[in-house]
Short mmCIF file of C-alpha atoms in Angstrom, two decimals:
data_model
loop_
_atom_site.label_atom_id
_atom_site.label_comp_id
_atom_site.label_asym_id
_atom_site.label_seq_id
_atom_site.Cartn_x
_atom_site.Cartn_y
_atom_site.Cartn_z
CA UNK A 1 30.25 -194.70 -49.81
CA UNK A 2 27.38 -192.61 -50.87
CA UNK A 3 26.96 -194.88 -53.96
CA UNK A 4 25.24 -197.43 -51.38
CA UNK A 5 22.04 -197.65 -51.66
CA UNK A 6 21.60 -198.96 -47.86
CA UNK A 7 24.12 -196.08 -46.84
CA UNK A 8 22.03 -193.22 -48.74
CA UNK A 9 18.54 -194.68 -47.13
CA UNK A 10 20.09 -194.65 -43.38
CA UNK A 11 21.34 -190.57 -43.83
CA UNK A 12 17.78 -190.02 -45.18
CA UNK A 13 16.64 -192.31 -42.09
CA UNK A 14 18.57 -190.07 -39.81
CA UNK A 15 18.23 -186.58 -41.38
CA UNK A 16 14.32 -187.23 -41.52
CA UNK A 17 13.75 -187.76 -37.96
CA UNK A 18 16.44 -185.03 -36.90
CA UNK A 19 13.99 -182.43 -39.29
CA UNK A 20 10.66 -184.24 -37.60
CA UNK A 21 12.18 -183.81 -34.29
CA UNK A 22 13.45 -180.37 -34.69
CA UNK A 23 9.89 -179.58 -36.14
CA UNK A 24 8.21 -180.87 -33.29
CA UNK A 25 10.49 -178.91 -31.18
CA UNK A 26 10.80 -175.47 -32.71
CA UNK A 27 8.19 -175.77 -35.58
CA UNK A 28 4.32 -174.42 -35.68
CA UNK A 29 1.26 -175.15 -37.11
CA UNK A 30 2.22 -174.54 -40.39
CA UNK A 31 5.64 -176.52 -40.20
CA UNK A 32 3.44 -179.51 -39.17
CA UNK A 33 1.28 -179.34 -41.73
CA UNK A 34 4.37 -179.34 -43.95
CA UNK A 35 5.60 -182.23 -42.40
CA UNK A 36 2.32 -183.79 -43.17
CA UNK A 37 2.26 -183.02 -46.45
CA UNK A 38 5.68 -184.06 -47.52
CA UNK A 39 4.95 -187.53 -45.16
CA UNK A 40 2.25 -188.92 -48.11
CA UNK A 41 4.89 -189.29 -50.30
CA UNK A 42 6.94 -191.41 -48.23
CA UNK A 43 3.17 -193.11 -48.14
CA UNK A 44 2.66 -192.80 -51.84
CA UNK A 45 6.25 -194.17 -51.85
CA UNK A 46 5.43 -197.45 -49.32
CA UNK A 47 2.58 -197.99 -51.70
CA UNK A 48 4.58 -198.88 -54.41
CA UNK A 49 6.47 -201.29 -52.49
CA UNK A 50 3.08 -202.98 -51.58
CA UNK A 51 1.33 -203.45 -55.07
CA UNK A 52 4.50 -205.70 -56.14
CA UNK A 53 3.90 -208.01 -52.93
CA UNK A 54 1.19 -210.60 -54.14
CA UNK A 55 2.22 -210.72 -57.36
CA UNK A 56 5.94 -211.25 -56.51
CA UNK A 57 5.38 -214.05 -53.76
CA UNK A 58 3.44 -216.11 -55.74
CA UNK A 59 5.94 -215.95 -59.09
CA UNK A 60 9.25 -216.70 -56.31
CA UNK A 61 7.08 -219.22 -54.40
CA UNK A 62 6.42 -221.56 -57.76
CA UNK A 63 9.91 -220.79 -59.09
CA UNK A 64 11.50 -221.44 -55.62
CA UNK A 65 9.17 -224.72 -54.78
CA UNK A 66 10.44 -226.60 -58.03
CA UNK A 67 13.59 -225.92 -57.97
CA UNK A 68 13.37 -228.00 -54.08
CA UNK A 69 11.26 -230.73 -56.09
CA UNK A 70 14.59 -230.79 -58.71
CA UNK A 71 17.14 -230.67 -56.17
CA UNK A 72 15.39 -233.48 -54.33
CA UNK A 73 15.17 -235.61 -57.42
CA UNK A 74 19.16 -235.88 -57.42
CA UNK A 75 19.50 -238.42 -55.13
CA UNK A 76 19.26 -239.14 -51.37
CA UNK A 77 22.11 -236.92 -50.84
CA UNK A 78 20.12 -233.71 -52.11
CA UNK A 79 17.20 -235.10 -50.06
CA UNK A 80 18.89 -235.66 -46.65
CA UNK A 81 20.74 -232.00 -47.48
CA UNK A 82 16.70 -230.32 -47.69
CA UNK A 83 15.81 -232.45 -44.50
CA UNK A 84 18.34 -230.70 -42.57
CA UNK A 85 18.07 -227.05 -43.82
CA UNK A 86 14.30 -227.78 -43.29
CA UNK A 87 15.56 -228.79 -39.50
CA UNK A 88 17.65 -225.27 -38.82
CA UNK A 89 14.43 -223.28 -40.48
CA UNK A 90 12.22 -224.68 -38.04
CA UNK A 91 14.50 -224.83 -34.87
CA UNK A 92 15.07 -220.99 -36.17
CA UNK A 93 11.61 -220.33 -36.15
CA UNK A 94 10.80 -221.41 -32.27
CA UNK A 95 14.36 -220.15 -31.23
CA UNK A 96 13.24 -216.66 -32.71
CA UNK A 97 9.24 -216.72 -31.17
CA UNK A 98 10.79 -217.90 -27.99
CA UNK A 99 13.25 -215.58 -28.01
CA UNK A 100 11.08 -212.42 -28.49
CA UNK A 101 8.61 -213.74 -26.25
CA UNK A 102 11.40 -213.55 -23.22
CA UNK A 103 13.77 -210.32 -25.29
CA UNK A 104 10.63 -208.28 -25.04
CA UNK A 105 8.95 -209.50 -21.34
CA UNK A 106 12.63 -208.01 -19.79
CA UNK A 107 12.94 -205.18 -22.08
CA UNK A 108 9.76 -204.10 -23.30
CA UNK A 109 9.47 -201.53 -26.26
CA UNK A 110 9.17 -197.80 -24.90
CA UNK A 111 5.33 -197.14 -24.82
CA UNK A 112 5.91 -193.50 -25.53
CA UNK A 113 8.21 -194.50 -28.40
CA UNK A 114 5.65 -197.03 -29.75
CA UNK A 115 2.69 -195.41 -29.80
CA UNK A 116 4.85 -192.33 -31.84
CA UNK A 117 6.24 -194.90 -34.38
CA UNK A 118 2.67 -196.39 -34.76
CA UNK A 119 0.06 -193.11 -35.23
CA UNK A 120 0.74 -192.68 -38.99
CA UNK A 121 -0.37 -196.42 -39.67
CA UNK A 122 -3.91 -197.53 -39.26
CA UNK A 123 -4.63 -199.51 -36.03
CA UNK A 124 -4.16 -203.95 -36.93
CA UNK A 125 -7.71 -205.18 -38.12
CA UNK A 126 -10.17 -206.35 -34.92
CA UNK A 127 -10.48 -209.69 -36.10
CA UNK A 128 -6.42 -210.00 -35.26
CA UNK A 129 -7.20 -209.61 -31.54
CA UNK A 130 -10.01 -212.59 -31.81
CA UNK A 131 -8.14 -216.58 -31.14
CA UNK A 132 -8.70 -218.42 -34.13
CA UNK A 133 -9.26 -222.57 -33.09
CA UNK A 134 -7.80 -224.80 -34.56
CA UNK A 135 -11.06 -225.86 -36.97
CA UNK A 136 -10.87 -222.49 -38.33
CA UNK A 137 -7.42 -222.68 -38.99
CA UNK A 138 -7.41 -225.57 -40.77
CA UNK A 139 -10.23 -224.32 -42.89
CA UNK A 140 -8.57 -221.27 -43.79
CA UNK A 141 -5.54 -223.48 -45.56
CA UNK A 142 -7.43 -224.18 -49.08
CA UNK A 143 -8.92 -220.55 -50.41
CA UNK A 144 -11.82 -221.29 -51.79
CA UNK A 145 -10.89 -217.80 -54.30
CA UNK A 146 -7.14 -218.08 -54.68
CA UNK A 147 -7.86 -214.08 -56.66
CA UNK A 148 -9.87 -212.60 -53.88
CA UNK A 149 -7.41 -214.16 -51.39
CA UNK A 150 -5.11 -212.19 -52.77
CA UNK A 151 -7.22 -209.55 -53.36
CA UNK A 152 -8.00 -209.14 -49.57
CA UNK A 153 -4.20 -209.56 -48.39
CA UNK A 154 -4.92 -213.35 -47.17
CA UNK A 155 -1.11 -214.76 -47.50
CA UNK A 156 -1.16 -217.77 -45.97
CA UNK A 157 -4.11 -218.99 -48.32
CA UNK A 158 -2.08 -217.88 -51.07
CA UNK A 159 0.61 -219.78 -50.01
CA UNK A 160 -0.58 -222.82 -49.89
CA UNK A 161 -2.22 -222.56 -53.38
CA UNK A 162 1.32 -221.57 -54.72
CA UNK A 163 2.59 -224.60 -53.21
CA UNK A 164 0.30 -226.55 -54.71
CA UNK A 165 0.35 -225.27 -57.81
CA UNK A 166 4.40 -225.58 -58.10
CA UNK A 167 4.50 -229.09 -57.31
CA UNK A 168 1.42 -229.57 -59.87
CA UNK A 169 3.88 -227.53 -62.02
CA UNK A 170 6.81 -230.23 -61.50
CA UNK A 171 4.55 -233.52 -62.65
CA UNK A 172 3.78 -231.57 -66.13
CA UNK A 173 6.13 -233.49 -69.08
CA UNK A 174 9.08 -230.93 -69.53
CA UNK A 175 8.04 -228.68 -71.99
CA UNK A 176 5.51 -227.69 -69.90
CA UNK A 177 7.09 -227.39 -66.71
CA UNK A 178 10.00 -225.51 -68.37
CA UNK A 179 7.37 -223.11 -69.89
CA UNK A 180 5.65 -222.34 -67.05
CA UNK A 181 8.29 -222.17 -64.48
CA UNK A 182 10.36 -219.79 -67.18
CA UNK A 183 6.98 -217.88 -67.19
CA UNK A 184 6.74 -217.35 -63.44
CA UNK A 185 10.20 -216.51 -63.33
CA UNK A 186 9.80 -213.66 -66.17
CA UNK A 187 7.29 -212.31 -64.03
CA UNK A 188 9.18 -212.32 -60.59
CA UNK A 189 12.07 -210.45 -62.64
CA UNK A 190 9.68 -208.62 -64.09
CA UNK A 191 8.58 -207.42 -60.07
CA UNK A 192 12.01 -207.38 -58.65
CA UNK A 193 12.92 -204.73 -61.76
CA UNK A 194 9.76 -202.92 -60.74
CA UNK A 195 10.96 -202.93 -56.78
CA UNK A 196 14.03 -201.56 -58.02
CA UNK A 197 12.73 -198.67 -59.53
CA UNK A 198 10.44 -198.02 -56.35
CA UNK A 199 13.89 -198.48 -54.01
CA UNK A 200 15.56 -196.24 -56.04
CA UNK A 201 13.72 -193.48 -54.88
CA UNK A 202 14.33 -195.17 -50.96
CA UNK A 203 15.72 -192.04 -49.78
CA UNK A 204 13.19 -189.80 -50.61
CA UNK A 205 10.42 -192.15 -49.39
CA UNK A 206 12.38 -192.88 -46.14
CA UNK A 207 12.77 -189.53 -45.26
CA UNK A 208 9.20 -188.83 -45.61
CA UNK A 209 8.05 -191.17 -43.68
CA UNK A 210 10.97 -190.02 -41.06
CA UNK A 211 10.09 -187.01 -40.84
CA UNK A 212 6.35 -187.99 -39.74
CA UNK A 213 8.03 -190.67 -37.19
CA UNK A 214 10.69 -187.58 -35.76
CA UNK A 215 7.47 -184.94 -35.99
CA UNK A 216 5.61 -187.21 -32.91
CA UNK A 217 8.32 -189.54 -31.68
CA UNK A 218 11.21 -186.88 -31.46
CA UNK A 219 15.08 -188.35 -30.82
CA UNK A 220 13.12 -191.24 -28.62
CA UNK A 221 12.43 -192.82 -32.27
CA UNK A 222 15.81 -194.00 -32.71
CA UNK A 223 15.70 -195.38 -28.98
CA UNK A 224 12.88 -197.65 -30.38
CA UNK A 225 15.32 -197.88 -33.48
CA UNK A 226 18.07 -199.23 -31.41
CA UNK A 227 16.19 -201.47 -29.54
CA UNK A 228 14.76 -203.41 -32.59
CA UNK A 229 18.68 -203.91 -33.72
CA UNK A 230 19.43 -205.52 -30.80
CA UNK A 231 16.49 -207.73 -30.81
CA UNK A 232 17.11 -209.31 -34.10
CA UNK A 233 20.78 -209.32 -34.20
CA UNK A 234 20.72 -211.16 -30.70
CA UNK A 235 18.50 -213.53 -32.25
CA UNK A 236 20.61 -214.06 -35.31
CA UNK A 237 23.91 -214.80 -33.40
CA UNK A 238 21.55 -217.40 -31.21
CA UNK A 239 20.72 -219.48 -34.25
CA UNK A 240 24.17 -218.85 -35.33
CA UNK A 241 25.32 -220.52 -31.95
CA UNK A 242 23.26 -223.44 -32.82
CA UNK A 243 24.74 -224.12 -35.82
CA UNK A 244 28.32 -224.28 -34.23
CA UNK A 245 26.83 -226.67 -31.65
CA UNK A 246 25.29 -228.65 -33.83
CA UNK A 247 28.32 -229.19 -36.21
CA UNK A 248 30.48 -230.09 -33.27
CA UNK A 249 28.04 -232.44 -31.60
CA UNK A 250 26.41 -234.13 -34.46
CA UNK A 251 28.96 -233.83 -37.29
CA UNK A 252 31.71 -234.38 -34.35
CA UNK A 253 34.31 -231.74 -35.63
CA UNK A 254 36.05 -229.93 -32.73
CA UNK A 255 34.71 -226.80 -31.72
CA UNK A 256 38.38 -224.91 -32.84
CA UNK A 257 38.82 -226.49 -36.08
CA UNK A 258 35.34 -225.71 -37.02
CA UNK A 259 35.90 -222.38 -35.99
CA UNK A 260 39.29 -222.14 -37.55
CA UNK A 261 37.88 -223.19 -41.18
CA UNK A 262 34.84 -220.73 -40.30
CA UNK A 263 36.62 -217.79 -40.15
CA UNK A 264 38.04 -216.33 -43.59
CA UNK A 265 34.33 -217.94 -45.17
CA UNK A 266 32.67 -215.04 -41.98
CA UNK A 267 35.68 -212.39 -42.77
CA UNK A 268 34.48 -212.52 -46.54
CA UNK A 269 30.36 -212.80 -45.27
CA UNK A 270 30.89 -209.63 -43.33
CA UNK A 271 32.66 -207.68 -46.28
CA UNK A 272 30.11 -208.86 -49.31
CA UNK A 273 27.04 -209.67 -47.60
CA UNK A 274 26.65 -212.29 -49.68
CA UNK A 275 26.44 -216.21 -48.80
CA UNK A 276 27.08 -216.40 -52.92
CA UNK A 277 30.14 -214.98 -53.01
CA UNK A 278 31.11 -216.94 -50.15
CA UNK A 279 30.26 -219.79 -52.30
CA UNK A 280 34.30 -220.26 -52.64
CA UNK A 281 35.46 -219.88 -49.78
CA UNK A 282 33.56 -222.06 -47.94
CA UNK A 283 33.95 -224.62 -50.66
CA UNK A 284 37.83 -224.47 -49.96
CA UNK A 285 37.86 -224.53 -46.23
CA UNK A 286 35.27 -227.50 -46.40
CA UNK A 287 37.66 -229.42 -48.37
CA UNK A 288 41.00 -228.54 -46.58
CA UNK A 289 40.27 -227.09 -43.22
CA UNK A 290 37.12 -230.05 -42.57
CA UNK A 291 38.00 -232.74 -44.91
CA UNK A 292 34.64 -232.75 -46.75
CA UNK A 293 34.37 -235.49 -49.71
CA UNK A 294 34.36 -232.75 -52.90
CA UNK A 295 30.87 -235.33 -53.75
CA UNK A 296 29.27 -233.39 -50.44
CA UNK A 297 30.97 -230.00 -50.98
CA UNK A 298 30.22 -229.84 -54.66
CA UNK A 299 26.31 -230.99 -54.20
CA UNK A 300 25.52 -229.51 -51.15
CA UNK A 301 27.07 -226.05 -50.76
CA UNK A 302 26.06 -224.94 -54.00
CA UNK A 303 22.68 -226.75 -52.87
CA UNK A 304 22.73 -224.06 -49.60
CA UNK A 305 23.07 -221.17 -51.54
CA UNK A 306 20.45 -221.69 -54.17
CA UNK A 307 17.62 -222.93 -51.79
CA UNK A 308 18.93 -222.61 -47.74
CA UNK A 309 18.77 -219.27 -45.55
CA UNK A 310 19.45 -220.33 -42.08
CA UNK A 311 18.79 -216.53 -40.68
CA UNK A 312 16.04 -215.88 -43.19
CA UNK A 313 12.95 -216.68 -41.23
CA UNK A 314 14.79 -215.70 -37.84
CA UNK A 315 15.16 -212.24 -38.77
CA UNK A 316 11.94 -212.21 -40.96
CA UNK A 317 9.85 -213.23 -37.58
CA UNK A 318 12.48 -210.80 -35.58
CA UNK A 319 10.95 -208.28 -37.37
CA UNK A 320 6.94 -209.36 -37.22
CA UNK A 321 7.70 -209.53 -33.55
CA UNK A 322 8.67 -206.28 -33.11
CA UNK A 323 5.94 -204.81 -34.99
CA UNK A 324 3.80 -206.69 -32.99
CA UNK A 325 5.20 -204.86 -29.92
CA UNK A 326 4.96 -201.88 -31.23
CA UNK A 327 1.40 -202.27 -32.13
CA UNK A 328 0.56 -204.10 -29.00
CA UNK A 329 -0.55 -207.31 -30.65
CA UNK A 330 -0.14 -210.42 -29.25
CA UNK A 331 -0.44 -212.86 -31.20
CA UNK A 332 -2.10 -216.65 -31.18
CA UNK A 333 -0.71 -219.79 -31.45
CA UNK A 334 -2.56 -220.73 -34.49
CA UNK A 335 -1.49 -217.13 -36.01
CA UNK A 336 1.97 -218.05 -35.32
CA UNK A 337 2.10 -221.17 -36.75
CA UNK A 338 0.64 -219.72 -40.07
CA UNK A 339 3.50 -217.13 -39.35
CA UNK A 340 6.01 -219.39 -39.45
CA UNK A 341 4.56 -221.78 -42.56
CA UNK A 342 5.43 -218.34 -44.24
CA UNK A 343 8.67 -217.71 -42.79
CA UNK A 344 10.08 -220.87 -44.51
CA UNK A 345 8.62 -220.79 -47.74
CA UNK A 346 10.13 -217.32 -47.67
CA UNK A 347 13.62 -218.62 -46.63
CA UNK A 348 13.29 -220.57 -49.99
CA UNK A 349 11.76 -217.98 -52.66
CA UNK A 350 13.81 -215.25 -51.44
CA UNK A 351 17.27 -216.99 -52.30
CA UNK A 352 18.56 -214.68 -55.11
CA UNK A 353 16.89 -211.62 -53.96
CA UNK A 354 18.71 -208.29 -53.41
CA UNK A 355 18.15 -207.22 -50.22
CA UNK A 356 16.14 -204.57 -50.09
CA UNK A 357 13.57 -206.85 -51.79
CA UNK A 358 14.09 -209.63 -50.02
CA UNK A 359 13.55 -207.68 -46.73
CA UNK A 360 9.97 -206.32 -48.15
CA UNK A 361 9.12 -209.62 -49.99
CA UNK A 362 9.79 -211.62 -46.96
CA UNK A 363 8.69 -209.66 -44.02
CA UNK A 364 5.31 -208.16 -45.85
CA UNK A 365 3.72 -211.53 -45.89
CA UNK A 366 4.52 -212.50 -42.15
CA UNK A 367 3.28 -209.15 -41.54
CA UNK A 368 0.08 -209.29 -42.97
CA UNK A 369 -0.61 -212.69 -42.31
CA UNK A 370 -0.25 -211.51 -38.38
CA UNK A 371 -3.04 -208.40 -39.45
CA UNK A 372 -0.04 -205.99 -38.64
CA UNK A 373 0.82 -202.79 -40.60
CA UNK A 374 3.20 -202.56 -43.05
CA UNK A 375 4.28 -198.99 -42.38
CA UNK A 376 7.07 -199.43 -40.03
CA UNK A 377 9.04 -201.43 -42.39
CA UNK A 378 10.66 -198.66 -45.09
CA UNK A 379 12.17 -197.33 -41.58
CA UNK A 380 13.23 -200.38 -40.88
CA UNK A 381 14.68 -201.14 -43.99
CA UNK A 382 16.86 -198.07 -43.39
CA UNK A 383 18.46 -199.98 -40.80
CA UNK A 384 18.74 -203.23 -42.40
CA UNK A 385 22.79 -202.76 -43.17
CA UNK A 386 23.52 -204.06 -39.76
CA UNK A 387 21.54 -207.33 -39.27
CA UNK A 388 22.18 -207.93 -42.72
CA UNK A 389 25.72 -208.19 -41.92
CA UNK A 390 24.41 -211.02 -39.19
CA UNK A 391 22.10 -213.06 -41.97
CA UNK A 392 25.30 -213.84 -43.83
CA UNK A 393 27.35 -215.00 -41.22
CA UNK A 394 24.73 -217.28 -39.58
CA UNK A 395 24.20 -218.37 -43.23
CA UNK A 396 27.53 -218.98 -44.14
CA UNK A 397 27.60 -220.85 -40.71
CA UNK A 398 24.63 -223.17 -41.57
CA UNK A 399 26.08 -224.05 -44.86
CA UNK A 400 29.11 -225.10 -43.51
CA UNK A 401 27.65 -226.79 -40.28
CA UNK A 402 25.32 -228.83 -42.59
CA UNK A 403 27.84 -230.11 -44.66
CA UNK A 404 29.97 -231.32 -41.77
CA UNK A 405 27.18 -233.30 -40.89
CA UNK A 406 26.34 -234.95 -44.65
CA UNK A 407 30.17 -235.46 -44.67
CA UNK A 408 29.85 -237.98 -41.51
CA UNK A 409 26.97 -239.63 -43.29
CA UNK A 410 28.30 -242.91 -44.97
CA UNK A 411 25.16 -243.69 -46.96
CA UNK A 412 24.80 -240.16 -48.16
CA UNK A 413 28.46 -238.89 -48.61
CA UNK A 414 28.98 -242.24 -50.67
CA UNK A 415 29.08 -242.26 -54.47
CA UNK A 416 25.88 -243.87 -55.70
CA UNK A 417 27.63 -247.14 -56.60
CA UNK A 418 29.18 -247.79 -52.53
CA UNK A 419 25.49 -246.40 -51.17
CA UNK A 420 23.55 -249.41 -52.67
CA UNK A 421 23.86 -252.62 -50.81
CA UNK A 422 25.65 -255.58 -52.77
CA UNK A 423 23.31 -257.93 -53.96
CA UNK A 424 23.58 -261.85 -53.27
#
C-alpha cells in the first residue's frame, strides 16, 4: 500500500496537520517558528510544481489540438464523435458552475476554516474583484506578447495562441507538422518527467505545507477538507447521471441494460483508475451487452480515451470553485467563461497524463486565470484518491453513453460506402 504514491501523500496530509494542530495546541513560540520554517519547503516544494505550468500547457495544448484536427479528418463519424464529447464538456461545465453556485449558498465553507487554509497564500490580485465587460474580454483573447503573457501568468491569452498555433501546425505539409508536433511532444515529456521528480518528493512538500494549514486551522482543516470532497464528488456523480439519461433518452437503450453492460467496465474504473485500461472492457460490453457496430466501437472508444474526459473540466472547475470560496472570490461572468474555455482545452491536453500532473496541469490554469492562489492545491492533491475514483467512472460512463448514441446514427454508424447517397 505504502508504494502508492497518492496513499504516501494523504498520511503526510494527515500526519502534517495532526503535528500543526498539536503545535498550535501545546507548542510555543519557538515550535511555531519551527513550523514556519519547515512550511517554506513545502513552498519551495509548490514552486517547483509551478515553473513546469506554462511551459507544459502550451507543449499538451499543440500536441492535444492536432491530434482533434487528425481525428476529425477520419470521416464524419470521428467528427460527429468530437461534436458530442464537445456537448458533455460544456453541459459539464454549467452543470458544475451551477452546481457550486447552489452546493455552496446551502452549505457555505466554514469561515474560521477558510480564512486558516488561506493565511499562508497571498490575498487574489485586486484587479480579480473588478467586472471585466465584455469589450475587454474580447480584447484580452489575442496577446499582443504571447512571452510576457506567459510571463505574467495570463492563461487564457496563452491559450488561445496555442490554439492557434496547433491548427497552424496541422496545415504545414507533413514533414513539418510531424517535426513540430514530435517537438512539442518531447518537450511536454520532457515537463511531465520533470513533475515527476518534483511529486516524488509529494510527501515531504505536503506535509510542510500541512503542518502550516494544522499550525492555524487546527483539526477544523480537515472539516474544510471534507467538505471540498463532497462538493466535487457530488458534482461528478451529477454529470455522471447525465450521461445515463442521455444514453437512454437519446441513444434509446433501456435504463437496465445500459446499466447492466455499465457495470464490470465501472467495477474495473474503480479498481485501475484508468478509462485506458477500461479500454477493453467497455469495448466488449459495447459489442455484446449494447449491440454496437465494431465500425463505432473500434473508432470511437479508442477515439474517447485518447481525446474525451467527461469529468475532466467538472472536477477541474469543482476545484476553482472551492478555492474561490475559500478565498472569498466571486467570480464574473466573463471570468467564468474564460474559466471554462480552459476547462475544455484541458479535458483534451490532459488525456495521457498521470494524475498527479494532470490534477496540477489542469486546475493551475483555471486557477490563475480566476486570479486565485495556487497554494491550496498540493493539499488538495493529497486528497485527490477519492474523486479520482469518480473521474473514471463518469468517464467510462461518457464513453459508453456516446457510443450508444453514434450506434443509433445511420449516416454515421454506416460504412463509408452505405453513408453516401446512390447517385442517379
Amino acid at each position: 500500500m505504502l508504494k502508492s504514491l497518492s496513499v504516501r501523500v494523504l498520511i503526510a496530509l494527515v500526519a502534517g496537520l495532526g503535528l500543526g494542530a498539536a503545535a498550535a495546541a501545546y507548542g510555543g513560540d519557538g515550535v511555531r517558528s519551527v513550523v514556519t520554517g519547515v512550511e517554506s519547503v513545502g513552498t519551495l516544494w509548490l514552486n517547483g510544481l509551478r515553473m513546469t505550468v506554462v511551459p507544459l500547457l502550451f507543449s499538451v495544448l499543440v500536441v492535444g489540438i492536432a491530434s482533434v484536427a487528425d481525428a476529425a479528418a477520419t470521416g464524419r463519424l470521428a467528427v460527429k464523435a468530437l461534436a458530442w464529447f464537445l456537448f458533455f464538456v460544456l453541459v459539464g461545465c454549467a452543470w458544475t458552475i451551477a452546481f457550486g453556485y447552489g452546493f455552496y449558498a446551502l452549505f457555505p465553507v466554514s469561515e474560521t476554516g477558510a480564512a486558516a487554509l488561506s493565511a499562508s497564500a497571498p490575498p487574489p490580485p485586486p484587479e480579480v474583484a473588478a467586472t471585466p465587460n465584455f469589450g475587454e474580454f474580447v480584447k484580452s483573447l489575442a496577446p499582443t506578447n504571447p512571452i510576457k503573457a506567459a510571463a505574467e501568468d495570463s492563461i487564457l491569452p496563452l491559450v488561445v495562441f496555442a490554439g492557434f498555433f496547433a491548427f497552424a501546425v496541422t496545415r504545414l505539409p507533413e514533414r513539418r507538422r510531424m517535426a513540430l508536433t514530435e517537438f512539442f511532444d518531447s518537450i511536454s515529456q520532457a515537463m511531465v518527467e520533470i513533475v515527476r521528480w518534483v511529486l516524488w518528493a509529494a510527501p515531504i512538500g505536503v506535509f510542510a505545507l500541512g503542518l502550516g494549514v494544522g499550525l492555524r486551522a487546527g483539526v477544523g482543516a480537515a472539516g474544510v477538507i471534507g467538505h471540498y470532497i463532497v462538493a466535487v464528488v457530488l458534482a461528478q456523480v451529477g454529470i455522471t447521471l447525465f450521461a445515463y439519461f442521455v444514453a437512454v433518452v437519446v441513444a434509446r437503450v433501456p435504463f437496465w441494460t445500459y446499466a447492466r453492460a455499465l457495470a464490470p467496465v465501472q467495477v474495473t474504473a474503480f479498481a485501475t483508475q484508468s478509462s485506458i485500461a477500461c479500454l477493453p472492457a467497455m469495448i466488449e460490453q459495447s459489442r455484446d451487452a449494447l449491440k454496437v457496430p465494431d465500425r463505432v466501437t473500434g473508432l470511437v472508444l479508442p477515439l474517447a480515451v485518447s481525446v474525451f474526459k467527461l469529468t475532466s473540466a467538472v472536477a477541474n472547475l469543482g476545484v476553482a470553485i472551492f478555492v474561490a470560496n475559500v478565498y472569498g472570490v466571486d467570480p464574473q461572468p466573463m471570468q467564468w467563461a474564460a474559466a471554462v474555455i480552459i476547462a475544455v482545452a484541458m479535458s483534451v491536453a490532459s488525456v495521457g497524463l498521470p494524475g498527479q500532473v494532470s490534477f496540477f496541469m489542469s486546475t493551475g490554469p483555471i486557477c490563475l486565470a480566476l486570479g486565485l492562489p495556487l497554494e491550496l492545491l498540493p493539499i488538495l492533491i493529497a486528497v485527490e484518491v477519492i474523486p479520482d475514483i469518480f473521474r473514471t467512472l463518469g468517464n467510462v460512463t461518457g464513453d459508453m453513453a456516446v457510443t450508444a448514441i453514434l450506434a443509433t446514427d445511420r449516416e454515421a454508424g454506416a460504412p463509408a460506402d452505405e453513408a453516401k447517397p446512390a447517385l442517379g
